[in-house]
mmCIF file of C-alpha atoms and ligand atoms in Angstrom:
data_model
loop_
_atom_site.group_PDB
_atom_site.id
_atom_site.type_symbol
_atom_site.label_atom_id
_atom_site.label_comp_id
_atom_site.label_asym_id
_atom_site.label_seq_id
_atom_site.Cartn_x
_atom_site.Cartn_y
_atom_site.Cartn_z
ATOM 1 C CA MET A 1 5.273 -84.250 29.879
ATOM 2 C CA LYS A 2 8.097 -86.035 30.341
ATOM 3 C CA PHE A 3 7.837 -88.296 32.634
ATOM 4 C CA PRO A 4 5.120 -90.798 32.363
ATOM 5 C CA LEU A 5 5.667 -92.840 35.025
ATOM 6 C CA ALA A 6 5.887 -89.579 37.288
ATOM 7 C CA LEU A 7 3.039 -88.379 36.071
ATOM 8 C CA SER A 8 1.342 -90.998 36.075
ATOM 9 C CA ALA A 9 1.677 -92.139 39.765
ATOM 10 C CA PHE A 10 0.714 -87.971 40.681
ATOM 11 C CA LEU A 11 -2.490 -88.287 38.456
ATOM 12 C CA LEU A 12 -3.069 -91.927 39.945
ATOM 13 C CA LEU A 13 -3.032 -90.854 43.442
ATOM 14 C CA SER A 14 -5.116 -87.705 42.301
ATOM 15 C CA THR A 15 -8.126 -89.784 41.448
ATOM 16 C CA GLN A 16 -7.762 -93.113 44.037
ATOM 17 C CA SER A 17 -10.274 -91.663 46.112
ATOM 18 C CA ALA A 18 -12.741 -92.187 42.859
ATOM 19 C CA MET A 19 -11.454 -94.807 41.927
ATOM 20 C CA ALA A 20 -12.245 -96.418 44.631
ATOM 21 C CA ASP A 21 -16.069 -95.951 44.626
ATOM 22 C CA ASP A 22 -16.317 -98.199 41.428
ATOM 23 C CA HIS A 23 -13.161 -100.446 40.806
ATOM 24 C CA ALA A 24 -14.577 -101.639 37.794
ATOM 25 C CA LYS A 25 -14.939 -97.599 36.212
ATOM 26 C CA SER A 26 -13.192 -97.032 33.301
ATOM 27 C CA PRO A 27 -9.782 -94.690 33.946
ATOM 28 C CA LEU A 28 -11.158 -91.961 31.596
ATOM 29 C CA THR A 29 -14.187 -89.524 31.174
ATOM 30 C CA VAL A 30 -15.452 -88.921 28.381
ATOM 31 C CA LYS A 31 -18.423 -85.731 27.967
ATOM 32 C CA PRO A 32 -18.986 -83.653 24.836
ATOM 33 C CA VAL A 33 -16.924 -80.413 23.909
ATOM 34 C CA GLY A 34 -18.442 -79.242 20.837
ATOM 35 C CA GLU A 35 -21.068 -79.826 17.397
ATOM 36 C CA GLN A 36 -19.390 -83.293 17.053
ATOM 37 C CA LEU A 37 -16.365 -83.337 19.709
ATOM 38 C CA HIS A 38 -15.798 -85.238 22.720
ATOM 39 C CA VAL A 39 -12.668 -84.253 25.465
ATOM 40 C CA ILE A 40 -11.870 -87.957 26.780
ATOM 41 C CA TYR A 41 -9.151 -86.676 30.360
ATOM 42 C CA GLY A 42 -6.697 -90.317 31.490
ATOM 43 C CA GLN A 43 -3.817 -90.560 32.509
ATOM 44 C CA GLY A 44 -2.251 -88.461 30.047
ATOM 45 C CA GLY A 45 -3.048 -86.106 27.961
ATOM 46 C CA ASN A 46 -6.043 -84.474 26.740
ATOM 47 C CA ILE A 47 -8.033 -85.973 24.197
ATOM 48 C CA ALA A 48 -10.333 -84.381 21.507
ATOM 49 C CA VAL A 49 -12.506 -86.870 19.274
ATOM 50 C CA SER A 50 -14.254 -85.420 16.229
ATOM 51 C CA HIS A 51 -16.747 -87.407 14.864
ATOM 52 C CA GLY A 52 -19.467 -87.725 12.025
ATOM 53 C CA LYS A 53 -20.459 -88.567 8.588
ATOM 54 C CA ASP A 54 -16.904 -89.556 8.106
ATOM 55 C CA GLY A 55 -15.772 -91.564 10.548
ATOM 56 C CA LEU A 56 -13.810 -90.285 13.549
ATOM 57 C CA TYR A 57 -10.464 -89.606 14.762
ATOM 58 C CA ILE A 58 -8.901 -88.058 18.006
ATOM 59 C CA ILE A 59 -6.246 -86.225 18.720
ATOM 60 C CA ASP A 60 -3.116 -87.804 21.176
ATOM 61 C CA ASP A 61 -3.387 -90.843 22.882
ATOM 62 C CA GLN A 62 -2.480 -90.939 26.631
ATOM 63 C CA PHE A 63 -0.552 -94.242 27.215
ATOM 64 C CA ALA A 64 -0.152 -97.678 25.398
ATOM 65 C CA ARG A 65 -2.259 -99.646 28.457
ATOM 66 C CA LEU A 66 -5.050 -97.417 28.478
ATOM 67 C CA SER A 67 -5.421 -97.861 24.076
ATOM 68 C CA LYS A 68 -8.097 -100.182 24.911
ATOM 69 C CA ASP A 69 -10.574 -98.042 27.284
ATOM 70 C CA ILE A 70 -9.678 -95.785 24.589
ATOM 71 C CA LYS A 71 -11.058 -97.350 21.951
ATOM 72 C CA LYS A 72 -14.125 -98.810 23.766
ATOM 73 C CA ALA A 73 -15.230 -95.179 24.766
ATOM 74 C CA LEU A 74 -14.784 -94.339 21.040
ATOM 75 C CA GLY A 75 -16.494 -96.908 20.791
ATOM 76 C CA ASP A 76 -19.472 -95.260 22.860
ATOM 77 C CA ILE A 77 -19.454 -92.497 20.811
ATOM 78 C CA LYS A 78 -19.681 -93.306 17.351
ATOM 79 C CA THR A 79 -16.657 -96.196 16.144
ATOM 80 C CA ASN A 80 -13.381 -98.172 17.692
ATOM 81 C CA LYS A 81 -12.000 -97.032 14.297
ATOM 82 C CA ALA A 82 -9.986 -93.828 14.633
ATOM 83 C CA GLU A 83 -9.017 -92.488 11.027
ATOM 84 C CA PHE A 84 -6.753 -90.242 12.250
ATOM 85 C CA VAL A 85 -4.654 -90.135 15.402
ATOM 86 C CA VAL A 86 -2.503 -86.630 15.840
ATOM 87 C CA SER A 87 0.257 -86.160 17.936
ATOM 88 C CA THR A 88 0.441 -82.295 19.455
ATOM 89 C CA HIS A 89 4.007 -83.309 20.290
ATOM 90 C CA HIS A 90 6.487 -86.039 20.652
ATOM 91 C CA HIS A 91 5.756 -86.830 24.849
ATOM 92 C CA GLY A 92 4.780 -90.093 25.767
ATOM 93 C CA ASP A 93 2.333 -89.422 27.560
ATOM 94 C CA HIS A 94 0.380 -88.245 24.428
ATOM 95 C CA THR A 95 1.990 -90.869 21.872
ATOM 96 C CA GLY A 96 1.810 -93.510 24.111
ATOM 97 C CA GLY A 97 -1.042 -95.141 22.016
ATOM 98 C CA ASN A 98 0.392 -94.888 18.350
ATOM 99 C CA GLU A 99 1.794 -98.305 18.034
ATOM 100 C CA ASN A 100 -1.199 -99.672 18.956
ATOM 101 C CA PHE A 101 -4.102 -97.495 16.942
ATOM 102 C CA ALA A 102 -1.300 -97.875 13.986
ATOM 103 C CA LYS A 103 -1.509 -100.918 14.008
ATOM 104 C CA GLU A 104 -5.865 -101.070 13.889
ATOM 105 C CA GLY A 105 -5.966 -99.114 10.483
ATOM 106 C CA SER A 106 -5.048 -95.189 11.722
ATOM 107 C CA HIS A 107 -2.720 -93.024 10.468
ATOM 108 C CA ILE A 108 -0.923 -90.966 12.544
ATOM 109 C CA ILE A 109 0.133 -87.092 11.142
ATOM 110 C CA ALA A 110 2.162 -84.915 13.513
ATOM 111 C CA HIS A 111 4.832 -81.810 12.954
ATOM 112 C CA HIS A 112 7.967 -83.108 10.995
ATOM 113 C CA ASN A 113 10.261 -82.600 14.339
ATOM 114 C CA VAL A 114 7.929 -85.241 15.910
ATOM 115 C CA HIS A 115 8.412 -87.750 13.424
ATOM 116 C CA GLN A 116 12.351 -86.795 13.992
ATOM 117 C CA ARG A 117 12.001 -86.988 17.530
ATOM 118 C CA LEU A 118 9.854 -89.816 16.945
ATOM 119 C CA GLU A 119 12.017 -92.009 15.196
ATOM 120 C CA LYS A 120 15.328 -91.888 17.299
ATOM 121 C CA GLU A 121 12.387 -92.986 20.282
ATOM 122 C CA HIS A 122 11.439 -96.138 18.275
ATOM 123 C CA GLY A 123 13.274 -96.613 15.846
ATOM 124 C CA LYS A 124 13.153 -96.287 11.802
ATOM 125 C CA ASN A 125 10.210 -98.404 11.354
ATOM 126 C CA SER A 126 8.277 -98.141 14.017
ATOM 127 C CA LYS A 127 4.481 -97.796 14.043
ATOM 128 C CA PHE A 128 5.138 -94.640 16.901
ATOM 129 C CA LEU A 129 5.822 -92.492 14.087
ATOM 130 C CA PRO A 130 3.577 -89.945 12.085
ATOM 131 C CA VAL A 131 2.954 -91.598 8.299
ATOM 132 C CA ILE A 132 1.542 -87.795 7.450
ATOM 133 C CA SER A 133 4.080 -85.079 8.515
ATOM 134 C CA PHE A 134 3.562 -81.583 8.244
ATOM 135 C CA GLY A 135 5.727 -78.064 8.115
ATOM 136 C CA ASP A 136 3.922 -75.041 9.778
ATOM 137 C CA ASP A 137 0.463 -76.449 8.586
ATOM 138 C CA MET A 138 -1.374 -78.588 7.451
ATOM 139 C CA THR A 139 -6.002 -79.051 7.751
ATOM 140 C CA LEU A 140 -8.383 -82.035 7.962
ATOM 141 C CA HIS A 141 -11.391 -81.619 5.817
ATOM 142 C CA PHE A 142 -13.342 -84.382 7.681
ATOM 143 C CA ASN A 143 -16.795 -84.871 8.979
ATOM 144 C CA ASN A 144 -17.900 -81.537 7.647
ATOM 145 C CA GLU A 145 -15.120 -79.519 10.040
ATOM 146 C CA GLN A 146 -12.622 -77.789 8.992
ATOM 147 C CA ALA A 147 -9.657 -78.441 11.470
ATOM 148 C CA ASN A 148 -6.624 -76.223 11.468
ATOM 149 C CA MET A 149 -3.273 -77.603 12.690
ATOM 150 C CA LYS A 150 -0.388 -74.886 13.309
ATOM 151 C CA HIS A 151 2.923 -75.209 14.214
ATOM 152 C CA TYR A 152 4.389 -73.227 16.886
ATOM 153 C CA PRO A 153 8.205 -73.401 16.397
ATOM 154 C CA HIS A 154 9.835 -73.375 20.119
ATOM 155 C CA ALA A 155 6.764 -73.509 22.420
ATOM 156 C CA HIS A 156 6.753 -76.864 24.708
ATOM 157 C CA THR A 157 8.480 -78.619 22.171
ATOM 158 C CA ASP A 158 10.128 -77.760 18.658
ATOM 159 C CA GLY A 159 7.425 -79.790 17.145
ATOM 160 C CA ASP A 160 4.174 -78.275 18.634
ATOM 161 C CA ALA A 161 0.781 -78.486 16.556
ATOM 162 C CA VAL A 162 -2.229 -76.794 17.923
ATOM 163 C CA ILE A 163 -5.616 -77.714 16.457
ATOM 164 C CA PHE A 164 -8.035 -75.232 15.801
ATOM 165 C CA PHE A 165 -11.998 -76.623 14.991
ATOM 166 C CA THR A 166 -13.147 -73.735 13.067
ATOM 167 C CA LYS A 167 -16.821 -75.165 12.677
ATOM 168 C CA ALA A 168 -16.982 -76.587 16.633
ATOM 169 C CA ASN A 169 -14.857 -73.136 17.682
ATOM 170 C CA VAL A 170 -13.018 -75.520 19.779
ATOM 171 C CA ILE A 171 -8.824 -75.388 20.317
ATOM 172 C CA HIS A 172 -6.655 -78.466 21.906
ATOM 173 C CA THR A 173 -3.735 -76.304 22.436
ATOM 174 C CA GLY A 174 -1.465 -79.050 23.453
ATOM 175 C CA ASP A 175 0.784 -79.213 26.313
ATOM 176 C CA ILE A 176 1.415 -75.110 24.728
ATOM 177 C CA TYR A 177 -0.731 -74.726 27.815
ATOM 178 C CA PHE A 178 -1.367 -76.275 31.205
ATOM 179 C CA ASN A 179 -4.587 -75.692 33.007
ATOM 180 C CA LEU A 180 -3.516 -76.735 36.280
ATOM 181 C CA GLY A 181 -3.531 -73.493 37.881
ATOM 182 C CA GLY A 182 0.224 -73.078 37.820
ATOM 183 C CA LEU A 183 3.595 -72.644 35.218
ATOM 184 C CA PRO A 184 4.154 -75.246 32.532
ATOM 185 C CA PHE A 185 6.915 -77.640 31.679
ATOM 186 C CA VAL A 186 9.077 -75.675 29.282
ATOM 187 C CA ASP A 187 11.706 -79.028 27.926
ATOM 188 C CA VAL A 188 14.589 -77.057 26.783
ATOM 189 C CA ASP A 189 16.171 -79.990 25.641
ATOM 190 C CA SER A 190 13.585 -80.622 23.313
ATOM 191 C CA GLY A 191 13.253 -77.361 21.863
ATOM 192 C CA GLY A 192 10.930 -75.635 23.844
ATOM 193 C CA SER A 193 11.223 -71.653 24.904
ATOM 194 C CA VAL A 194 9.721 -69.624 27.842
ATOM 195 C CA ASP A 195 8.805 -67.341 24.706
ATOM 196 C CA GLY A 196 7.699 -69.722 22.167
ATOM 197 C CA ILE A 197 5.333 -70.157 24.973
ATOM 198 C CA ILE A 198 3.621 -66.801 25.289
ATOM 199 C CA ASN A 199 4.328 -66.260 21.103
ATOM 200 C CA ALA A 200 2.044 -69.526 20.714
ATOM 201 C CA VAL A 201 -0.859 -68.638 23.064
ATOM 202 C CA THR A 202 -0.873 -65.101 22.390
ATOM 203 C CA ASP A 203 -1.585 -65.859 18.663
ATOM 204 C CA ILE A 204 -4.302 -68.369 19.813
ATOM 205 C CA LEU A 205 -5.726 -66.011 21.633
ATOM 206 C CA ILE A 206 -6.215 -63.824 18.318
ATOM 207 C CA HIS A 207 -8.027 -66.804 16.885
ATOM 208 C CA ALA A 208 -10.308 -67.430 20.066
ATOM 209 C CA ASP A 209 -13.626 -65.350 20.668
ATOM 210 C CA ASP A 210 -15.853 -65.605 23.936
ATOM 211 C CA ASN A 211 -17.703 -68.703 22.803
ATOM 212 C CA THR A 212 -14.415 -70.891 22.077
ATOM 213 C CA LYS A 213 -13.694 -73.838 23.980
ATOM 214 C CA ILE A 214 -10.013 -74.680 24.893
ATOM 215 C CA ILE A 215 -8.751 -78.092 25.176
ATOM 216 C CA PRO A 216 -5.389 -77.947 26.836
ATOM 217 C CA GLY A 217 -2.832 -80.432 27.300
ATOM 218 C CA HIS A 218 -3.662 -80.951 30.377
ATOM 219 C CA GLY A 219 -6.222 -79.743 32.810
ATOM 220 C CA LYS A 220 -9.757 -79.368 32.573
ATOM 221 C CA VAL A 221 -11.550 -77.462 29.177
ATOM 222 C CA THR A 222 -11.858 -73.714 29.663
ATOM 223 C CA ASP A 223 -12.030 -70.785 27.418
ATOM 224 C CA LYS A 224 -10.348 -67.171 26.476
ATOM 225 C CA LYS A 225 -10.434 -66.004 29.875
ATOM 226 C CA GLY A 226 -8.682 -68.829 31.493
ATOM 227 C CA LEU A 227 -5.823 -68.809 28.577
ATOM 228 C CA THR A 228 -5.807 -65.083 29.060
ATOM 229 C CA GLN A 229 -5.219 -65.940 32.938
ATOM 230 C CA TYR A 230 -2.774 -68.367 32.101
ATOM 231 C CA LEU A 231 -0.791 -65.494 29.034
ATOM 232 C CA ALA A 232 -0.488 -63.003 31.882
ATOM 233 C CA LEU A 233 1.195 -65.286 34.371
ATOM 234 C CA MET A 234 3.514 -66.819 31.858
ATOM 235 C CA LYS A 235 4.282 -63.070 31.449
ATOM 236 C CA LYS A 236 4.380 -62.171 34.894
ATOM 237 C CA ALA A 237 6.578 -65.600 35.280
ATOM 238 C CA LYS A 238 9.259 -63.859 32.478
ATOM 239 C CA GLY A 239 9.333 -61.352 33.914
ATOM 240 C CA ILE A 240 10.592 -62.166 37.726
ATOM 241 C CA MET A 241 13.374 -64.502 36.339
ATOM 242 C CA VAL A 242 14.003 -61.725 34.102
ATOM 243 C CA LYS A 243 14.839 -59.385 36.798
ATOM 244 C CA ALA A 244 16.501 -62.168 39.184
ATOM 245 C CA MET A 245 18.603 -63.487 36.251
ATOM 246 C CA ALA A 246 20.125 -59.610 35.848
ATOM 247 C CA GLY A 247 23.981 -58.866 36.088
ATOM 248 C CA ASP A 248 24.436 -62.333 34.814
ATOM 249 C CA LYS A 249 24.091 -64.571 37.674
ATOM 250 C CA SER A 250 24.495 -67.940 37.797
ATOM 251 C CA GLN A 251 21.697 -70.585 37.957
ATOM 252 C CA ALA A 252 22.856 -71.801 41.186
ATOM 253 C CA ASP A 253 22.715 -67.486 42.098
ATOM 254 C CA VAL A 254 19.038 -67.663 40.606
ATOM 255 C CA VAL A 255 17.429 -71.056 42.190
ATOM 256 C CA ALA A 256 18.915 -69.763 45.641
ATOM 257 C CA MET A 257 16.931 -66.743 45.644
ATOM 258 C CA LYS A 258 13.827 -68.569 45.144
ATOM 259 C CA PRO A 259 12.009 -65.608 42.854
ATOM 260 C CA LEU A 260 9.013 -67.331 42.177
ATOM 261 C CA ASP A 261 8.258 -67.964 45.633
ATOM 262 C CA VAL A 262 6.054 -64.446 45.018
ATOM 263 C CA LEU A 263 3.945 -66.510 42.756
ATOM 264 C CA ASN A 264 2.202 -68.017 45.024
ATOM 265 C CA LEU A 265 1.323 -71.133 43.031
ATOM 266 C CA THR A 266 1.338 -75.077 43.347
ATOM 267 C CA TYR A 267 4.076 -78.005 42.328
ATOM 268 C CA SER A 268 3.471 -80.937 41.430
ATOM 269 C CA ASN A 269 6.187 -83.260 42.538
ATOM 270 C CA TRP A 270 7.547 -83.952 38.585
ATOM 271 C CA LEU A 271 7.831 -80.826 38.338
ATOM 272 C CA PRO A 272 8.416 -78.485 41.320
ATOM 273 C CA GLN A 273 9.768 -74.930 41.879
ATOM 274 C CA GLU A 274 13.051 -75.048 41.517
ATOM 275 C CA ARG A 275 13.697 -77.371 38.756
ATOM 276 C CA THR A 276 10.742 -74.757 36.955
ATOM 277 C CA THR A 277 13.433 -72.067 37.798
ATOM 278 C CA LYS A 278 16.149 -73.992 36.097
ATOM 279 C CA LEU A 279 14.046 -74.531 32.962
ATOM 280 C CA PHE A 280 12.765 -71.146 32.539
ATOM 281 C CA TYR A 281 16.664 -69.634 33.397
ATOM 282 C CA ARG A 282 18.029 -71.601 31.009
ATOM 283 C CA SER A 283 15.004 -70.873 28.100
ATOM 284 C CA LEU A 284 16.209 -67.307 28.854
ATOM 285 C CA LYS A 285 19.911 -67.396 29.760
ATOM 286 C CA SER A 286 19.886 -68.638 25.756
ATOM 287 C CA LYS A 287 20.673 -66.981 22.504
ATOM 288 C CA HIS A 288 17.490 -66.339 21.449
ATOM 289 C CA HIS A 289 15.579 -66.928 24.321
ATOM 290 C CA HIS A 290 15.068 -70.653 23.458
HETATM 291 ZN ZN1 ZN B 301 4.403 -82.862 26.699
#
């Protein structure tokens, strides 16, 4: 997501009742999700933790202020030293801890475009940047696991990587998949697109079976059925928008029609229906459907 402040405020609100029960409690929830794999829920994108004979590495690292808690949680699993941090994309609620982890020896890995965007944001010599970047795909042979990182062009952003833990049969989708019951953030300004998300999810589903566990960028771990429902929702929303946009209508006209009303979805404060409609419009309006 692009607005970490608004997002964290939203998440803080939603966790406040839980926190009132126990003030000293960590802001993180750690759950096993597969063989030598854990998921960490917190205040940003979901973290996957691979641990085993070679050590430990993580997918995404939320916000900088959570690094200490994340390291403590990793220590409870195996060791607080993460060999690698894979960034699924450049957004701050997924890469906020990169500098803290890199300073302690973790090697940041991400797609070339993530390197480019983080360099633009943090400067050339920043520790936020990946020290290893890749194009179409890359594989980590670590912990007796084969983790395939695959780039999906113009989906949530232009630098999305999905991680397939082939042995554990677990997939981390990054923000290509928001499992929050609604529509995702299509970051058109960072090269994201509605069609790119639909294409990516369609391909991910080909690699999933009935036992696959799917870690979304946000929301609870789910399965092939959950992701299939999300794909259907995305296709439905696209169809509604394309129909509403027919006749070369302006963005203002389409927004005023409230075409997404029929889906009866709930929206968060940082991504209300109007903004979602605008992003879908801009994506579907552009020549290459980006
Ligand atoms: Zn994001």
